[in-house]
mmCIF file of C-alpha atoms and ligand atoms in Angstrom:
data_model
loop_
_atom_site.group_PDB
_atom_site.id
_atom_site.type_symbol
_atom_site.label_atom_id
_atom_site.label_comp_id
_atom_site.label_asym_id
_atom_site.label_seq_id
_atom_site.Cartn_x
_atom_site.Cartn_y
_atom_site.Cartn_z
ATOM 1 C CA PRO B 1 -15.014 -197.105 134.565
ATOM 2 C CA GLU B 2 -14.215 -196.368 130.946
ATOM 3 C CA ALA B 3 -15.009 -199.207 128.561
ATOM 4 C CA ILE B 4 -15.417 -199.822 124.863
ATOM 5 C CA THR B 5 -16.738 -202.608 122.678
ATOM 6 C CA ILE B 6 -14.339 -204.429 120.397
ATOM 7 C CA GLN B 7 -16.348 -203.216 117.414
ATOM 8 C CA ASP B 8 -16.073 -199.592 118.494
ATOM 9 C CA LEU B 9 -12.370 -199.902 119.190
ATOM 10 C CA ALA B 10 -11.778 -201.458 115.770
ATOM 11 C CA ASN B 11 -13.824 -198.734 114.108
ATOM 12 C CA ARG B 12 -11.864 -196.024 115.787
ATOM 13 C CA MET B 13 -8.572 -197.527 114.666
ATOM 14 C CA ALA B 14 -9.964 -198.300 111.203
ATOM 15 C CA GLU B 15 -8.940 -201.922 111.778
ATOM 16 C CA ARG B 16 -10.949 -205.112 111.385
ATOM 17 C CA ALA B 17 -12.668 -206.319 114.522
ATOM 18 C CA VAL B 18 -11.541 -209.848 113.779
ATOM 19 C CA ASP B 19 -7.889 -208.767 114.038
ATOM 20 C CA VAL B 20 -8.591 -207.233 117.435
ATOM 21 C CA ILE B 21 -10.240 -210.465 118.535
ATOM 22 C CA LYS B 22 -7.231 -212.492 117.325
ATOM 23 C CA LEU B 23 -4.842 -210.294 119.283
ATOM 24 C CA LEU B 24 -6.931 -210.679 122.410
ATOM 25 C CA MET B 25 -7.027 -214.413 121.852
ATOM 26 C CA LYS B 26 -3.199 -214.494 121.775
ATOM 27 C CA GLN B 27 -3.326 -212.864 125.189
ATOM 28 C CA GLY B 28 -5.647 -215.581 126.376
ATOM 29 C CA GLN B 29 -8.918 -213.671 126.182
ATOM 30 C CA MET B 30 -11.741 -215.249 124.239
ATOM 31 C CA LEU B 31 -14.073 -212.411 123.331
ATOM 32 C CA LYS B 32 -16.736 -211.639 120.799
ATOM 33 C CA ILE B 33 -17.252 -208.542 118.680
ATOM 34 C CA ASN B 34 -19.793 -206.907 120.974
ATOM 35 C CA ASP B 35 -17.916 -207.674 124.176
ATOM 36 C CA VAL B 36 -16.656 -204.790 126.223
ATOM 37 C CA ILE B 37 -13.039 -204.324 127.227
ATOM 38 C CA ASP B 38 -11.704 -201.799 129.697
ATOM 39 C CA ALA B 39 -9.703 -198.743 128.699
ATOM 40 C CA ASP B 40 -6.347 -200.197 129.744
ATOM 41 C CA THR B 41 -6.788 -203.299 127.621
ATOM 42 C CA ALA B 42 -7.991 -201.152 124.723
ATOM 43 C CA GLU B 43 -4.898 -198.999 125.005
ATOM 44 C CA LEU B 44 -2.574 -202.029 124.940
ATOM 45 C CA ILE B 45 -4.317 -203.429 121.899
ATOM 46 C CA ALA B 46 -4.177 -200.108 120.085
ATOM 47 C CA GLU B 47 -0.471 -199.715 120.754
ATOM 48 C CA GLU B 48 0.224 -203.248 119.680
ATOM 49 C CA MET B 49 -1.510 -202.506 116.407
ATOM 50 C CA GLY B 50 0.710 -199.499 115.881
ATOM 51 C CA HIS B 51 -1.673 -196.723 116.882
ATOM 52 C CA THR B 52 -0.864 -193.837 119.128
ATOM 53 C CA VAL B 53 -3.339 -193.548 121.915
ATOM 54 C CA LYS B 54 -4.750 -190.302 123.127
ATOM 55 C CA ARG B 55 -7.165 -190.909 125.917
ATOM 56 C CA VAL B 56 -9.772 -188.209 126.117
ATOM 57 C CA SER B 57 -11.424 -187.891 129.455
ATOM 58 C CA GLU B 58 -14.665 -186.170 130.227
ATOM 59 C CA ALA B 59 -12.702 -183.531 132.099
ATOM 60 C CA ASP B 60 -10.622 -182.727 128.972
ATOM 61 C CA VAL B 61 -13.591 -182.376 126.691
ATOM 62 C CA GLU B 62 -16.085 -180.690 128.945
ATOM 63 C CA ASP B 63 -13.593 -178.455 130.715
ATOM 64 C CA GLY B 64 -14.551 -174.794 130.761
ATOM 65 C CA LEU B 65 -17.745 -175.374 128.823
ATOM 66 C CA PHE B 66 -19.908 -174.029 131.594
ATOM 67 C CA SER B 67 -18.646 -171.349 133.912
ATOM 68 C CA ASP B 68 -19.040 -172.366 137.501
ATOM 69 C CA GLU B 69 -17.211 -169.412 138.972
ATOM 70 C CA VAL B 70 -19.291 -166.731 140.596
ATOM 71 C CA GLU B 71 -19.311 -163.668 138.449
ATOM 72 C CA ALA B 72 -18.042 -160.361 139.773
ATOM 73 C CA ASP B 73 -20.828 -158.153 141.038
ATOM 74 C CA GLU B 74 -19.990 -155.246 138.761
ATOM 75 C CA LEU B 75 -20.533 -157.421 135.689
ATOM 76 C CA LEU B 76 -24.048 -158.394 136.707
ATOM 77 C CA GLN B 77 -27.113 -156.625 135.412
ATOM 78 C CA PRO B 78 -30.794 -157.081 136.312
ATOM 79 C CA ARG B 79 -32.550 -159.640 134.132
ATOM 80 C CA PRO B 80 -36.262 -160.379 133.631
ATOM 81 C CA PRO B 81 -37.835 -163.096 135.790
ATOM 82 C CA VAL B 82 -38.588 -166.460 134.184
ATOM 83 C CA VAL B 83 -42.082 -167.455 135.266
ATOM 84 C CA THR B 84 -43.467 -170.938 134.649
ATOM 85 C CA ILE B 85 -47.211 -171.492 134.580
ATOM 86 C CA MET B 86 -48.293 -174.827 135.984
ATOM 87 C CA GLY B 87 -51.466 -176.551 137.063
ATOM 88 C CA HIS B 88 -54.062 -179.208 136.338
ATOM 89 C CA VAL B 89 -55.338 -179.791 132.818
ATOM 90 C CA ASP B 90 -57.929 -177.245 131.615
ATOM 91 C CA HIS B 91 -57.554 -174.969 134.617
ATOM 92 C CA GLY B 92 -56.761 -172.109 132.234
ATOM 93 C CA LYS B 93 -52.965 -171.805 132.064
ATOM 94 C CA THR B 94 -52.757 -171.035 128.361
ATOM 95 C CA SER B 95 -55.844 -168.794 128.540
ATOM 96 C CA LEU B 96 -54.224 -166.838 131.336
ATOM 97 C CA LEU B 97 -51.048 -166.377 129.316
ATOM 98 C CA ASP B 98 -53.077 -165.434 126.267
ATOM 99 C CA ALA B 99 -54.876 -162.805 128.322
ATOM 100 C CA LEU B 100 -51.608 -161.508 129.757
ATOM 101 C CA ARG B 101 -49.998 -161.144 126.342
ATOM 102 C CA ARG B 102 -53.177 -160.399 124.420
ATOM 103 C CA SER B 103 -52.665 -163.324 122.084
ATOM 104 C CA ASN B 104 -54.690 -166.384 121.237
ATOM 105 C CA VAL B 105 -52.662 -169.543 121.465
ATOM 106 C CA VAL B 106 -55.491 -171.632 122.962
ATOM 107 C CA SER B 107 -57.631 -171.484 119.829
ATOM 108 C CA GLY B 108 -54.812 -172.970 117.774
ATOM 109 C CA GLU B 109 -54.301 -175.967 120.047
ATOM 110 C CA SER B 110 -55.700 -179.319 119.017
ATOM 111 C CA GLY B 111 -58.511 -180.271 121.380
ATOM 112 C CA GLY B 112 -57.598 -177.221 123.473
ATOM 113 C CA ILE B 113 -54.877 -179.262 125.146
ATOM 114 C CA THR B 114 -51.347 -177.944 125.443
ATOM 115 C CA GLN B 115 -48.885 -180.597 124.301
ATOM 116 C CA HIS B 116 -45.612 -178.725 124.417
ATOM 117 C CA ILE B 117 -43.903 -175.953 126.277
ATOM 118 C CA GLY B 118 -44.353 -172.426 125.017
ATOM 119 C CA ALA B 119 -42.093 -169.531 125.921
ATOM 120 C CA TYR B 120 -43.021 -165.868 125.625
ATOM 121 C CA GLN B 121 -41.857 -162.504 126.844
ATOM 122 C CA VAL B 122 -44.265 -159.723 127.807
ATOM 123 C CA GLU B 123 -43.605 -156.158 128.863
ATOM 124 C CA GLN B 124 -45.400 -154.525 131.743
ATOM 125 C CA GLY B 125 -44.694 -150.892 132.551
ATOM 126 C CA GLY B 126 -41.153 -151.096 131.220
ATOM 127 C CA HIS B 127 -40.457 -154.446 132.908
ATOM 128 C CA LYS B 128 -40.052 -157.613 130.908
ATOM 129 C CA ILE B 129 -41.335 -160.977 132.133
ATOM 130 C CA THR B 130 -40.550 -164.312 130.487
ATOM 131 C CA PHE B 131 -43.400 -166.813 130.684
ATOM 132 C CA ILE B 132 -43.169 -170.534 130.129
ATOM 133 C CA ASP B 133 -46.440 -172.366 129.540
ATOM 134 C CA THR B 134 -46.537 -176.047 130.467
ATOM 135 C CA PRO B 135 -49.106 -178.746 129.681
ATOM 136 C CA GLY B 136 -51.425 -179.860 132.471
ATOM 137 C CA HIS B 137 -52.187 -183.261 131.003
ATOM 138 C CA ALA B 138 -51.052 -186.135 133.211
ATOM 139 C CA ALA B 139 -48.774 -187.528 130.484
ATOM 140 C CA PHE B 140 -46.382 -184.579 130.568
ATOM 141 C CA THR B 141 -44.744 -184.940 133.972
ATOM 142 C CA GLN B 142 -41.233 -184.623 132.500
ATOM 143 C CA MET B 143 -42.027 -181.295 130.881
ATOM 144 C CA ARG B 144 -43.419 -179.962 134.132
ATOM 145 C CA ALA B 145 -40.393 -181.109 136.089
ATOM 146 C CA ARG B 146 -38.087 -179.406 133.591
ATOM 147 C CA GLY B 147 -40.287 -176.317 133.555
ATOM 148 C CA ALA B 148 -39.945 -175.960 137.301
ATOM 149 C CA LYS B 149 -36.180 -176.342 137.151
ATOM 150 C CA SER B 150 -35.224 -173.537 134.808
ATOM 151 C CA THR B 151 -37.573 -170.999 136.333
ATOM 152 C CA ASP B 152 -37.448 -168.262 138.965
ATOM 153 C CA ILE B 153 -41.132 -168.255 139.936
ATOM 154 C CA VAL B 154 -43.984 -170.741 139.491
ATOM 155 C CA ILE B 155 -47.536 -169.535 138.927
ATOM 156 C CA LEU B 156 -49.846 -172.264 140.149
ATOM 157 C CA VAL B 157 -53.150 -171.977 138.314
ATOM 158 C CA VAL B 158 -56.108 -173.524 140.133
ATOM 159 C CA ALA B 159 -59.618 -173.321 138.680
ATOM 160 C CA ALA B 160 -61.946 -171.943 141.354
ATOM 161 C CA ASP B 161 -64.770 -174.245 140.237
ATOM 162 C CA ASP B 162 -62.641 -177.383 140.280
ATOM 163 C CA GLY B 163 -60.166 -176.968 143.101
ATOM 164 C CA VAL B 164 -56.908 -178.748 143.808
ATOM 165 C CA MET B 165 -56.514 -181.750 141.485
ATOM 166 C CA PRO B 166 -53.767 -184.385 140.924
ATOM 167 C CA GLN B 167 -51.594 -182.291 138.587
ATOM 168 C CA THR B 168 -52.041 -179.278 140.875
ATOM 169 C CA ARG B 169 -50.404 -181.395 143.566
ATOM 170 C CA GLU B 170 -47.754 -182.601 141.158
ATOM 171 C CA ALA B 171 -46.915 -179.015 140.200
ATOM 172 C CA ILE B 172 -46.617 -178.071 143.870
ATOM 173 C CA SER B 173 -44.128 -180.862 144.452
ATOM 174 C CA HIS B 174 -42.055 -179.853 141.398
ATOM 175 C CA ALA B 175 -41.941 -176.259 142.627
ATOM 176 C CA LYS B 176 -40.947 -177.419 146.094
ATOM 177 C CA ALA B 177 -38.296 -179.778 144.739
ATOM 178 C CA ALA B 178 -36.841 -176.972 142.646
ATOM 179 C CA GLY B 179 -36.983 -174.586 145.602
ATOM 180 C CA VAL B 180 -38.834 -172.010 143.554
ATOM 181 C CA PRO B 181 -41.275 -169.482 145.072
ATOM 182 C CA MET B 182 -44.890 -169.885 144.043
ATOM 183 C CA ILE B 183 -47.767 -167.528 143.363
ATOM 184 C CA VAL B 184 -51.257 -169.037 143.340
ATOM 185 C CA ALA B 185 -53.627 -167.772 140.634
ATOM 186 C CA ILE B 186 -57.181 -168.817 141.475
ATOM 187 C CA ASN B 187 -58.709 -168.746 137.999
ATOM 188 C CA LYS B 188 -62.219 -168.868 136.513
ATOM 189 C CA MET B 189 -63.554 -166.504 139.174
ATOM 190 C CA ASP B 190 -66.276 -165.470 136.690
ATOM 191 C CA LYS B 191 -67.937 -168.869 136.955
ATOM 192 C CA PRO B 192 -71.015 -169.136 139.185
ATOM 193 C CA ALA B 193 -69.586 -172.283 140.752
ATOM 194 C CA ALA B 194 -66.333 -170.533 141.704
ATOM 195 C CA ASP B 195 -65.383 -171.296 145.287
ATOM 196 C CA PRO B 196 -61.997 -169.719 146.094
ATOM 197 C CA THR B 197 -62.294 -170.517 149.797
ATOM 198 C CA ARG B 198 -62.421 -174.181 148.980
ATOM 199 C CA VAL B 199 -59.239 -173.817 146.904
ATOM 200 C CA ARG B 200 -57.448 -172.107 149.799
ATOM 201 C CA THR B 201 -58.522 -174.802 152.235
ATOM 202 C CA GLU B 202 -57.534 -177.626 149.907
ATOM 203 C CA LEU B 203 -54.100 -176.079 149.426
ATOM 204 C CA LEU B 204 -53.483 -176.421 153.164
ATOM 205 C CA GLN B 205 -53.263 -180.182 152.691
ATOM 206 C CA ASP B 206 -50.124 -179.600 150.618
ATOM 207 C CA GLU B 207 -48.780 -177.167 153.195
ATOM 208 C CA ILE B 208 -49.434 -174.193 150.962
ATOM 209 C CA VAL B 209 -50.724 -171.441 153.224
ATOM 210 C CA VAL B 210 -51.833 -168.404 151.252
ATOM 211 C CA GLU B 211 -51.625 -164.866 152.602
ATOM 212 C CA SER B 212 -55.322 -164.490 153.353
ATOM 213 C CA MET B 213 -55.041 -167.588 155.549
ATOM 214 C CA GLY B 214 -52.107 -166.109 157.427
ATOM 215 C CA GLY B 215 -49.368 -167.714 155.317
ATOM 216 C CA ASP B 216 -46.770 -166.216 153.012
ATOM 217 C CA VAL B 217 -47.794 -167.573 149.609
ATOM 218 C CA ILE B 218 -49.232 -164.803 147.448
ATOM 219 C CA GLU B 219 -52.615 -165.576 145.929
ATOM 220 C CA VAL B 220 -54.565 -163.627 143.308
ATOM 221 C CA GLU B 221 -58.142 -164.287 142.224
ATOM 222 C CA VAL B 222 -58.336 -163.904 138.446
ATOM 223 C CA SER B 223 -60.452 -164.593 135.430
ATOM 224 C CA ALA B 224 -58.513 -165.243 132.253
ATOM 225 C CA LEU B 225 -61.778 -165.092 130.336
ATOM 226 C CA LYS B 226 -62.885 -161.669 131.612
ATOM 227 C CA GLY B 227 -59.395 -160.307 132.137
ATOM 228 C CA THR B 228 -60.076 -159.674 135.815
ATOM 229 C CA ASN B 229 -57.174 -158.865 138.137
ATOM 230 C CA LEU B 230 -54.463 -159.551 135.598
ATOM 231 C CA ASP B 231 -52.677 -156.295 136.444
ATOM 232 C CA LYS B 232 -52.611 -157.391 140.054
ATOM 233 C CA LEU B 233 -51.090 -160.733 139.060
ATOM 234 C CA LEU B 234 -48.387 -159.022 136.979
ATOM 235 C CA GLU B 235 -47.713 -156.658 139.849
ATOM 236 C CA MET B 236 -47.253 -159.579 142.245
ATOM 237 C CA ILE B 237 -44.884 -161.296 139.816
ATOM 238 C CA LEU B 238 -42.750 -158.174 139.542
ATOM 239 C CA LEU B 239 -42.813 -157.740 143.312
ATOM 240 C CA GLN B 240 -41.665 -161.299 143.854
ATOM 241 C CA ALA B 241 -39.002 -160.858 141.160
ATOM 242 C CA GLU B 242 -37.704 -157.743 142.887
ATOM 243 C CA VAL B 243 -37.222 -159.685 146.113
ATOM 244 C CA LEU B 244 -35.221 -162.304 144.205
ATOM 245 C CA GLU B 245 -32.821 -159.657 142.793
ATOM 246 C CA LEU B 246 -32.320 -161.590 139.573
ATOM 247 C CA LYS B 247 -29.114 -160.738 137.767
ATOM 248 C CA ALA B 248 -26.887 -162.070 135.017
ATOM 249 C CA ASN B 249 -23.877 -160.968 133.029
ATOM 250 C CA PRO B 250 -25.022 -160.173 129.491
ATOM 251 C CA ASP B 251 -21.477 -159.449 128.202
ATOM 252 C CA ARG B 252 -20.139 -162.964 127.835
ATOM 253 C CA THR B 253 -20.672 -166.052 125.709
ATOM 254 C CA ALA B 254 -24.148 -167.450 126.154
ATOM 255 C CA GLU B 255 -25.348 -170.356 128.249
ATOM 256 C CA GLY B 256 -28.912 -171.603 128.374
ATOM 257 C CA THR B 257 -31.331 -174.500 128.288
ATOM 258 C CA VAL B 258 -33.294 -176.144 125.492
ATOM 259 C CA ILE B 259 -36.968 -175.707 126.421
ATOM 260 C CA GLU B 260 -38.139 -177.799 123.537
ATOM 261 C CA ALA B 261 -36.929 -178.896 120.111
ATOM 262 C CA GLN B 262 -38.305 -180.512 117.018
ATOM 263 C CA LEU B 263 -37.395 -181.304 113.459
ATOM 264 C CA ASP B 264 -39.262 -178.906 111.189
ATOM 265 C CA LYS B 265 -39.862 -180.067 107.626
ATOM 266 C CA GLY B 266 -38.823 -176.808 106.008
ATOM 267 C CA ARG B 267 -36.472 -175.279 108.541
ATOM 268 C CA GLY B 268 -34.633 -178.328 109.881
ATOM 269 C CA PRO B 269 -33.992 -178.715 113.594
ATOM 270 C CA VAL B 270 -35.605 -175.902 115.591
ATOM 271 C CA ALA B 271 -34.799 -175.489 119.270
ATOM 272 C CA THR B 272 -36.453 -173.096 121.684
ATOM 273 C CA VAL B 273 -33.592 -171.935 123.852
ATOM 274 C CA LEU B 274 -33.901 -169.981 127.069
ATOM 275 C CA VAL B 275 -30.758 -167.877 127.389
ATOM 276 C CA GLN B 276 -29.649 -167.793 131.020
ATOM 277 C CA LYS B 277 -26.258 -166.106 130.930
ATOM 278 C CA GLY B 278 -24.514 -163.955 128.374
ATOM 279 C CA THR B 279 -25.874 -163.003 124.977
ATOM 280 C CA LEU B 280 -26.562 -165.438 122.162
ATOM 281 C CA LYS B 281 -25.813 -164.043 118.709
ATOM 282 C CA VAL B 282 -26.460 -165.049 115.137
ATOM 283 C CA GLY B 283 -23.306 -166.803 113.912
ATOM 284 C CA ASP B 284 -22.453 -168.259 117.339
ATOM 285 C CA ILE B 285 -21.403 -171.889 117.425
ATOM 286 C CA LEU B 286 -23.166 -173.832 120.118
ATOM 287 C CA VAL B 287 -23.477 -177.279 121.588
ATOM 288 C CA ALA B 288 -26.586 -178.718 123.224
ATOM 289 C CA GLY B 289 -26.423 -182.255 124.548
ATOM 290 C CA SER B 290 -24.970 -184.335 121.746
ATOM 291 C CA GLU B 291 -25.805 -181.878 118.959
ATOM 292 C CA TRP B 292 -24.102 -178.762 117.699
ATOM 293 C CA GLY B 293 -24.832 -175.996 115.260
ATOM 294 C CA ARG B 294 -24.103 -172.507 114.073
ATOM 295 C CA VAL B 295 -26.915 -170.053 114.806
ATOM 296 C CA ARG B 296 -28.349 -169.287 111.368
ATOM 297 C CA ALA B 297 -31.296 -167.267 112.614
ATOM 298 C CA MET B 298 -33.153 -166.540 115.824
ATOM 299 C CA LEU B 299 -36.858 -165.798 116.152
ATOM 300 C CA ASP B 300 -38.723 -164.307 119.077
ATOM 301 C CA GLU B 301 -42.231 -165.357 120.200
ATOM 302 C CA ASN B 302 -43.791 -163.233 117.460
ATOM 303 C CA SER B 303 -41.667 -164.975 114.826
ATOM 304 C CA GLU B 304 -39.654 -161.794 114.341
ATOM 305 C CA GLN B 305 -35.972 -162.250 113.560
ATOM 306 C CA VAL B 306 -33.604 -161.091 116.254
ATOM 307 C CA LYS B 307 -29.837 -160.707 115.964
ATOM 308 C CA GLU B 308 -29.114 -161.376 119.622
ATOM 309 C CA ALA B 309 -30.778 -162.620 122.783
ATOM 310 C CA GLY B 310 -29.678 -161.720 126.297
ATOM 311 C CA PRO B 311 -30.398 -163.301 129.699
ATOM 312 C CA SER B 312 -33.968 -164.642 130.262
ATOM 313 C CA LYS B 313 -34.831 -164.298 126.585
ATOM 314 C CA PRO B 314 -36.463 -167.304 124.933
ATOM 315 C CA VAL B 315 -35.681 -167.681 121.220
ATOM 316 C CA GLU B 316 -36.201 -170.211 118.497
ATOM 317 C CA VAL B 317 -32.768 -171.149 117.240
ATOM 318 C CA LEU B 318 -32.238 -172.355 113.679
ATOM 319 C CA GLY B 319 -29.008 -173.928 112.515
ATOM 320 C CA PHE B 320 -28.545 -177.076 114.597
ATOM 321 C CA GLN B 321 -27.114 -180.051 112.676
ATOM 322 C CA GLY B 322 -29.389 -182.446 114.555
ATOM 323 C CA THR B 323 -32.303 -182.020 116.936
ATOM 324 C CA PRO B 324 -31.220 -181.562 120.563
ATOM 325 C CA GLU B 325 -33.389 -182.761 123.436
ATOM 326 C CA ALA B 326 -35.560 -180.683 125.731
ATOM 327 C CA GLY B 327 -33.654 -180.073 128.917
ATOM 328 C CA ASP B 328 -30.219 -180.066 127.228
ATOM 329 C CA MET B 329 -27.865 -177.392 128.445
ATOM 330 C CA VAL B 330 -26.626 -175.017 125.774
ATOM 331 C CA ALA B 331 -23.141 -173.546 125.627
ATOM 332 C CA VAL B 332 -21.409 -171.395 123.056
ATOM 333 C CA VAL B 333 -17.943 -172.556 122.033
ATOM 334 C CA GLU B 334 -15.084 -170.835 120.218
ATOM 335 C CA ASN B 335 -15.109 -172.767 116.950
ATOM 336 C CA GLU B 336 -16.537 -175.621 114.945
ATOM 337 C CA ALA B 337 -13.651 -177.965 115.763
ATOM 338 C CA ARG B 338 -14.318 -177.624 119.469
ATOM 339 C CA ALA B 339 -18.054 -178.153 118.935
ATOM 340 C CA ARG B 340 -17.371 -181.323 116.938
ATOM 341 C CA GLU B 341 -14.940 -182.615 119.536
ATOM 342 C CA ILE B 342 -17.505 -182.228 122.325
ATOM 343 C CA VAL B 343 -20.384 -183.666 120.337
ATOM 344 C CA ASP B 344 -18.318 -186.623 119.043
ATOM 345 C CA TYR B 345 -17.311 -187.406 122.566
ATOM 346 C CA ARG B 346 -20.850 -187.175 123.916
ATOM 347 C CA GLN B 347 -22.306 -189.269 121.099
ATOM 348 C CA ARG B 348 -19.671 -191.923 121.722
ATOM 349 C CA GLN B 349 -20.505 -191.878 125.433
ATOM 350 C CA LYS B 350 -24.165 -192.292 124.577
ATOM 351 C CA ARG B 351 -23.445 -195.255 122.271
ATOM 352 C CA GLU B 352 -21.182 -196.918 124.794
ATOM 353 C CA LYS B 353 -23.765 -196.547 127.528
ATOM 354 C CA ALA B 354 -26.405 -198.059 125.274
ATOM 355 C CA THR B 355 -24.109 -200.986 124.453
ATOM 356 C CA LEU B 356 -23.379 -201.590 128.102
ATOM 357 C CA ARG B 357 -27.084 -201.523 128.879
ATOM 358 C CA ASP B 358 -27.690 -203.938 126.040
ATOM 359 C CA ILE B 359 -25.067 -206.338 127.219
ATOM 360 C CA GLY B 360 -26.302 -206.011 130.760
ATOM 361 C CA SER B 361 -29.802 -207.078 129.817
ATOM 362 C CA ARG B 362 -28.531 -209.895 127.593
ATOM 363 C CA GLY B 363 -26.317 -211.118 130.411
ATOM 364 C CA SER B 364 -29.172 -211.326 132.835
ATOM 365 C CA LEU B 365 -31.294 -213.130 130.271
ATOM 366 C CA GLU B 366 -28.554 -215.741 129.824
ATOM 367 C CA GLN B 367 -28.323 -216.138 133.564
ATOM 368 C CA MET B 368 -32.052 -216.686 133.723
ATOM 369 C CA MET B 369 -31.849 -219.422 131.092
ATOM 370 C CA ASN B 370 -29.130 -221.314 132.946
HETATM 371 P P1 GTP Z 1 -53.852 -177.618 129.361
HETATM 372 O O1 GTP Z 1 -52.767 -176.828 128.745
HETATM 373 O O2 GTP Z 1 -54.381 -178.659 128.439
HETATM 374 O O3 GTP Z 1 -53.451 -178.190 130.671
HETATM 375 O O4 GTP Z 1 -55.073 -176.609 129.673
HETATM 376 P P2 GTP Z 1 -54.941 -175.119 130.181
HETATM 377 O O5 GTP Z 1 -54.733 -175.117 131.649
HETATM 378 O O6 GTP Z 1 -53.968 -174.377 129.361
HETATM 379 O O7 GTP Z 1 -56.418 -174.572 129.949
HETATM 380 P P3 GTP Z 1 -56.916 -173.646 128.751
HETATM 381 O O8 GTP Z 1 -56.330 -172.296 128.850
HETATM 382 O O9 GTP Z 1 -56.727 -174.374 127.484
HETATM 383 O O10 GTP Z 1 -58.452 -173.504 129.138
HETATM 384 C C1 GTP Z 1 -59.298 -174.620 129.296
HETATM 385 C C2 GTP Z 1 -60.728 -174.170 129.174
HETATM 386 O O11 GTP Z 1 -61.080 -173.318 130.258
HETATM 387 C C3 GTP Z 1 -61.014 -173.379 127.898
HETATM 388 O O12 GTP Z 1 -62.242 -173.760 127.403
HETATM 389 C C4 GTP Z 1 -61.024 -171.944 128.389
HETATM 390 O O13 GTP Z 1 -61.849 -171.129 127.594
HETATM 391 C C5 GTP Z 1 -61.608 -172.096 129.776
HETATM 392 N N1 GTP Z 1 -61.166 -171.013 130.665
HETATM 393 C C6 GTP Z 1 -59.902 -170.629 130.906
HETATM 394 N N2 GTP Z 1 -59.885 -169.599 131.769
HETATM 395 C C7 GTP Z 1 -61.177 -169.323 132.084
HETATM 396 C C8 GTP Z 1 -61.800 -168.370 132.946
HETATM 397 O O14 GTP Z 1 -61.172 -167.528 133.594
HETATM 398 N N3 GTP Z 1 -63.160 -168.423 133.025
HETATM 399 C C9 GTP Z 1 -63.901 -169.328 132.338
HETATM 400 N N4 GTP Z 1 -65.215 -169.288 132.485
HETATM 401 N N5 GTP Z 1 -63.352 -170.226 131.513
HETATM 402 C C10 GTP Z 1 -61.994 -170.239 131.395
HETATM 403 MG MG1 MG Z 2 -52.590 -175.031 128.054
#
């Protein structure tokens, strides 16, 4: 049910809250400034105070923001797979990605621990693959859950000398919950203590049966350190992607997901956006959660400026007014007025929810004291 606090209602009418309270009192309701009234009461009060009421429902504001219709086949074009790398801490996820894209992210990480999600695109024999690196540390469950959601394939990295560990299991359950196919990369095969058979056996406990054990989950033995079998891994990813027949319409306004976002001292809010449909362009006006912005610049994983980004492309987007949240859905809208309308509405919703929560907890405290 729609509700509003007296303070919020007064603010929106540019009236004094005390006058609202007086009016309610005349109608026999004794309420305080932070009390919540329902939408019908609010409407009566507003009219009585000489305001015209335009109720804006969620349906009005959010309508048409995301396309839910199935797109015509002839508009769809193949898009690169989005592959999320998951696994227990220190099992070599970032090293594997570094080896695949011949970069060195690991050495720049503090304590060698990944603390945020990274997104990169690599090209293999004319095929692009988008990789999302996730942290393995126990504290980052939310990031892993989100990582599994916006992906097409999960690469489960398991260190051959360490075996299946708690966050390996957690990653498996995220992949299962998201219904995403998995490829197992048994890493650190160069180590003398490597025991891939043990890994395969342990995986059975989570009902992951790899191919060499007669199941249908692809497994590849690799060494990120020595670069062993990486071509095979890429080949398996592309094979799996082919089966999935991934397609999107690039010729429409963009939709996507915020992978991560932060406030940068020099550049302002920076959001890593994974484009999922359409093409995002510099100058586009977009909304993400309760923030909006006009795309001032876009950077790819090599910090090169790009003018546009099509399906499956991860880009850093500059130009947001505020910092959106990881996991927010992104949509491009026709103009600034529309963006403001949506964001105002969502921010109000957020505030009202917080107020209701507040009042809820205060109420129960009062009950406890009685
Ligand atoms: P988090 O992101 O913190 O979960 O760790 P991670 O899974 O990204 O592991 P990372 O790539 O940071 O590697 C952890 C350690 O394992 C580093 O010291 C790597 O050098 C080492 N390592 C990674 N892959 C291999 C490998 O194939 N062989 C050997 N011997 N060491 C490896
Ligand atoms: Mg890492």
